[in-house]
PDB file of C-alpha atoms in Angstrom:
ATOM      1  CA  MET A  12     -66.251 -20.509 -19.699  1.00  0.00           C
ATOM      2  CA  LYS A  13     -66.321 -18.001 -16.833  1.00  0.00           C
ATOM      3  CA  THR A  14     -64.980 -20.669 -14.494  1.00  0.00           C
ATOM      4  CA  ARG A  15     -62.027 -21.383 -16.789  1.00  0.00           C
ATOM      5  CA  ILE A  16     -61.159 -17.685 -17.109  1.00  0.00           C
ATOM      6  CA  LEU A  17     -61.426 -17.207 -13.342  1.00  0.00           C
ATOM      7  CA  THR A  18     -59.224 -20.266 -12.730  1.00  0.00           C
ATOM      8  CA  LEU A  19     -56.663 -18.982 -15.225  1.00  0.00           C
ATOM      9  CA  CYS A  20     -56.576 -15.531 -13.563  1.00  0.00           C
ATOM     10  CA  VAL A  21     -56.171 -16.987 -10.064  1.00  0.00           C
ATOM     11  CA  SER A  22     -53.389 -19.309 -11.282  1.00  0.00           C
ATOM     12  CA  ALA A  23     -51.562 -16.398 -12.912  1.00  0.00           C
ATOM     13  CA  MET A  24     -51.804 -14.326  -9.712  1.00  0.00           C
ATOM     14  CA  LEU A  25     -50.439 -17.190  -7.609  1.00  0.00           C
ATOM     15  CA  LEU A  26     -47.575 -17.711 -10.044  1.00  0.00           C
ATOM     16  CA  VAL A  27     -46.599 -14.026  -9.997  1.00  0.00           C
ATOM     17  CA  THR A  28     -46.763 -13.950  -6.187  1.00  0.00           C
ATOM     18  CA  SER A  29     -44.613 -17.077  -5.782  1.00  0.00           C
ATOM     19  CA  VAL A  30     -41.993 -15.801  -8.261  1.00  0.00           C
ATOM     20  CA  SER A  31     -41.817 -12.471  -6.412  1.00  0.00           C
ATOM     21  CA  PHE A  32     -41.425 -14.262  -3.065  1.00  0.00           C
ATOM     22  CA  ALA A  33     -38.719 -16.581  -4.429  1.00  0.00           C
ATOM     23  CA  GLN A  34     -36.744 -13.656  -5.835  1.00  0.00           C
ATOM     24  CA  SER A  35     -36.851 -11.774  -2.531  1.00  0.00           C
ATOM     25  CA  LYS A  36     -35.515 -14.858  -0.688  1.00  0.00           C
ATOM     26  CA  ASN A  37     -32.661 -15.230  -3.205  1.00  0.00           C
ATOM     27  CA  GLY A  38     -31.268 -11.793  -2.415  1.00  0.00           C
ATOM     28  CA  LYS A  39     -32.572 -10.145  -5.572  1.00  0.00           C
ATOM     29  CA  PRO A  40     -35.056  -7.312  -5.433  1.00  0.00           C
ATOM     30  CA  SER A  41     -38.648  -8.474  -5.584  1.00  0.00           C
ATOM     31  CA  ALA A  42     -41.360  -6.926  -7.713  1.00  0.00           C
ATOM     32  CA  SER A  43     -42.621  -5.073  -4.642  1.00  0.00           C
ATOM     33  CA  GLY A  44     -39.307  -3.181  -4.359  1.00  0.00           C
ATOM     34  CA  THR A  45     -38.167  -4.522  -0.982  1.00  0.00           C
ATOM     35  CA  THR A  46     -34.437  -4.484  -0.277  1.00  0.00           C
ATOM     36  CA  PRO A  47     -32.577  -7.739  -0.905  1.00  0.00           C
ATOM     37  CA  ASP A  48     -31.211  -9.945   1.850  1.00  0.00           C
ATOM     38  CA  PRO A  49     -27.438  -9.860   2.380  1.00  0.00           C
ATOM     39  CA  ILE A  50     -25.383 -12.518   0.604  1.00  0.00           C
ATOM     40  CA  PHE A  51     -21.794 -13.464   1.396  1.00  0.00           C
ATOM     41  CA  SER A  52     -19.790 -12.464  -1.694  1.00  0.00           C
ATOM     42  CA  SER A  53     -16.521 -14.049  -0.604  1.00  0.00           C
ATOM     43  CA  LEU A  54     -14.795 -15.877   2.225  1.00  0.00           C
ATOM     44  CA  ARG A  55     -11.055 -16.549   2.113  1.00  0.00           C
ATOM     45  CA  THR A  56      -8.590 -17.946   4.639  1.00  0.00           C
ATOM     46  CA  HIS A  57      -4.820 -18.255   4.426  1.00  0.00           C
ATOM     47  CA  ARG A  58      -1.852 -18.785   6.686  1.00  0.00           C
ATOM     48  CA  GLN A  59      -0.337 -15.633   8.137  1.00  0.00           C
ATOM     49  CA  ALA A  60       2.725 -15.841  10.437  1.00  0.00           C
ATOM     50  CA  LYS A  61       1.857 -18.286  13.257  1.00  0.00           C
ATOM     51  CA  GLY A  62      -1.867 -18.038  12.617  1.00  0.00           C
ATOM     52  CA  THR A  63      -4.430 -17.567   9.893  1.00  0.00           C
ATOM     53  CA  ALA A  64      -6.187 -14.614   8.309  1.00  0.00           C
ATOM     54  CA  THR A  65      -9.848 -14.704   7.334  1.00  0.00           C
ATOM     55  CA  ASP A  66     -11.380 -12.120   4.984  1.00  0.00           C
ATOM     56  CA  TRP A  67     -15.010 -11.911   3.901  1.00  0.00           C
ATOM     57  CA  SER A  68     -17.372  -9.559   2.129  1.00  0.00           C
ATOM     58  CA  LEU A  69     -21.107  -9.190   1.657  1.00  0.00           C
ATOM     59  CA  SER A  70     -23.249  -7.969  -1.209  1.00  0.00           C
ATOM     60  CA  ASN A  71     -25.049  -5.576   1.160  1.00  0.00           C
ATOM     61  CA  LEU A  72     -25.512  -5.082   4.888  1.00  0.00           C
ATOM     62  CA  ASN A  73     -29.315  -4.893   5.072  1.00  0.00           C
ATOM     63  CA  GLY A  74     -30.317  -5.989   8.576  1.00  0.00           C
ATOM     64  CA  VAL A  75     -26.818  -7.142   9.654  1.00  0.00           C
ATOM     65  CA  ILE A  76     -25.806  -5.959  13.138  1.00  0.00           C
ATOM     66  CA  GLY A  77     -22.666  -8.031  13.684  1.00  0.00           C
ATOM     67  CA  PHE A  78     -20.568 -11.100  12.902  1.00  0.00           C
ATOM     68  CA  THR A  79     -19.229 -14.104  14.781  1.00  0.00           C
ATOM     69  CA  VAL A  80     -16.130 -15.840  13.413  1.00  0.00           C
ATOM     70  CA  GLN A  81     -16.190 -19.593  14.054  1.00  0.00           C
ATOM     71  CA  ARG A  82     -13.677 -22.397  13.512  1.00  0.00           C
ATOM     72  CA  THR A  83     -13.518 -26.163  13.829  1.00  0.00           C
ATOM     73  CA  TYR A  84     -10.742 -28.731  13.611  1.00  0.00           C
ATOM     74  CA  GLU A  85     -13.365 -31.433  13.061  1.00  0.00           C
ATOM     75  CA  ASP A  86     -15.204 -32.436   9.887  1.00  0.00           C
ATOM     76  CA  PRO A  87     -17.140 -29.236   9.090  1.00  0.00           C
ATOM     77  CA  ASN A  88     -19.905 -31.204   7.346  1.00  0.00           C
ATOM     78  CA  ASP A  89     -20.611 -33.271  10.473  1.00  0.00           C
ATOM     79  CA  GLU A  90     -23.733 -31.908  12.127  1.00  0.00           C
ATOM     80  CA  PHE A  91     -22.201 -32.718  15.534  1.00  0.00           C
ATOM     81  CA  ALA A  92     -18.904 -30.906  14.884  1.00  0.00           C
ATOM     82  CA  TYR A  93     -17.927 -28.410  17.578  1.00  0.00           C
ATOM     83  CA  TRP A  94     -17.702 -24.852  16.213  1.00  0.00           C
ATOM     84  CA  GLU A  95     -15.669 -22.548  18.452  1.00  0.00           C
ATOM     85  CA  ASP A  96     -16.688 -18.869  18.557  1.00  0.00           C
ATOM     86  CA  LEU A  97     -13.458 -16.892  18.096  1.00  0.00           C
ATOM     87  CA  CYS A  98     -14.763 -13.338  18.157  1.00  0.00           C
ATOM     88  CA  THR A  99     -17.899 -11.287  17.747  1.00  0.00           C
ATOM     89  CA  MET A 100     -17.632  -7.910  16.065  1.00  0.00           C
ATOM     90  CA  ALA A 101     -20.069  -5.152  15.232  1.00  0.00           C
ATOM     91  CA  CYS A 102     -21.017  -4.431  11.650  1.00  0.00           C
ATOM     92  CA  ASP A 103     -19.817  -1.106  10.243  1.00  0.00           C
ATOM     93  CA  ALA A 104     -20.391   0.654   6.918  1.00  0.00           C
ATOM     94  CA  SER A 105     -17.664  -1.358   5.184  1.00  0.00           C
ATOM     95  CA  ARG A 106     -18.725  -4.427   3.214  1.00  0.00           C
ATOM     96  CA  ARG A 107     -15.295  -6.077   3.689  1.00  0.00           C
ATOM     97  CA  PHE A 108     -14.212  -7.546   7.012  1.00  0.00           C
ATOM     98  CA  SER A 109     -11.251  -9.512   8.371  1.00  0.00           C
ATOM     99  CA  TYR A 110     -10.093 -11.436  11.417  1.00  0.00           C
ATOM    100  CA  ASN A 111      -6.650 -12.774  12.390  1.00  0.00           C
ATOM    101  CA  ASP A 112      -6.577 -16.049  14.318  1.00  0.00           C
ATOM    102  CA  LYS A 113      -3.202 -15.848  16.067  1.00  0.00           C
ATOM    103  CA  GLU A 114      -3.022 -19.201  17.871  1.00  0.00           C
ATOM    104  CA  VAL A 115      -3.720 -22.256  15.729  1.00  0.00           C
ATOM    105  CA  PHE A 116      -2.640 -25.885  15.888  1.00  0.00           C
ATOM    106  CA  PRO A 117      -1.466 -28.035  12.961  1.00  0.00           C
ATOM    107  CA  GLY A 118      -4.211 -29.710  10.960  1.00  0.00           C
ATOM    108  CA  VAL A 119      -7.090 -28.697   8.738  1.00  0.00           C
ATOM    109  CA  ILE A 120      -8.983 -25.749  10.162  1.00  0.00           C
ATOM    110  CA  SER A 121     -12.372 -24.771   8.752  1.00  0.00           C
ATOM    111  CA  TYR A 122     -13.828 -21.314   9.244  1.00  0.00           C
ATOM    112  CA  ARG A 123     -17.289 -19.864   8.754  1.00  0.00           C
ATOM    113  CA  ILE A 124     -18.875 -16.508   9.490  1.00  0.00           C
ATOM    114  CA  ALA A 125     -22.229 -16.085  11.202  1.00  0.00           C
ATOM    115  CA  ALA A 126     -23.955 -12.822  10.274  1.00  0.00           C
ATOM    116  CA  LEU A 127     -26.154 -11.722  13.173  1.00  0.00           C
ATOM    117  CA  MET A 128     -29.373 -10.155  11.890  1.00  0.00           C
ATOM    118  CA  GLU A 129     -31.641  -7.469  13.426  1.00  0.00           C
ATOM    119  CA  ASP A 130     -34.539  -9.929  13.673  1.00  0.00           C
ATOM    120  CA  GLY A 131     -32.476 -12.373  15.777  1.00  0.00           C
ATOM    121  CA  SER A 132     -31.767 -14.820  12.958  1.00  0.00           C
ATOM    122  CA  THR A 133     -28.325 -15.930  11.809  1.00  0.00           C
ATOM    123  CA  LEU A 134     -27.017 -16.164   8.248  1.00  0.00           C
ATOM    124  CA  PHE A 135     -24.003 -18.484   7.762  1.00  0.00           C
ATOM    125  CA  SER A 136     -21.325 -18.142   5.117  1.00  0.00           C
ATOM    126  CA  GLU A 137     -19.928 -21.041   3.166  1.00  0.00           C
ATOM    127  CA  LEU A 138     -16.891 -22.821   4.607  1.00  0.00           C
ATOM    128  CA  SER A 139     -13.259 -21.954   4.002  1.00  0.00           C
ATOM    129  CA  SER A 140     -10.468 -24.279   5.100  1.00  0.00           C
ATOM    130  CA  VAL A 141      -6.727 -23.945   5.520  1.00  0.00           C
ATOM    131  CA  ARG A 142      -4.179 -26.679   6.224  1.00  0.00           C
ATOM    132  CA  ILE A 143      -1.476 -25.916   8.771  1.00  0.00           C
ATOM    133  CA  VAL A 144       1.415 -28.392   8.497  1.00  0.00           C
ATOM    134  CA  SER A 145       3.406 -27.102  11.464  1.00  0.00           C
ATOM    135  CA  ARG A 146       3.806 -23.940  13.467  1.00  0.00           C
ATOM    136  CA  LYS A 147       6.671 -21.754  12.313  1.00  0.00           C
TER     137      LYS A 147
END
C-alpha cells in the first residue's frame, strides 16, 4: 500500500513539473512565475511603391536584443533555400517594428524575421509572402 501511494505521489509531481515546463516553453507564464518567452503576434508584407513593406509585432520583448529581416525568392519551405539578410536592427521599447525593402524584383518574395536573443539563440517568425508582378 505504501508503495502504491509513493508511486502515485511521484507520478503527480512529475506531471505537475512537466505541465509547468510545457507552459513556460509555449510563452505562457509557468507556475513558478517566470516571464514568458516572446511570441511573434503578427507579420505582414505588402507592396509599397517600387518595393515592399514588412511590419511585425511581438507579444513581449523578454530577452530580445535585435532583429534581422530576411527574404528569399526561392521556395521558403526548402531547407536549402538561400535567405538573404536585408538589415539588422536593435530592439527598442516598441513592440511593433517595420522595414521597407526598396529594391525588389518581380516574382514571389517570402520574408521572415529572426529575433536575436540575449542568450545567443534565434527565434524565427512565420513566413509572409508578396507577389510582385512587375516594377512600377
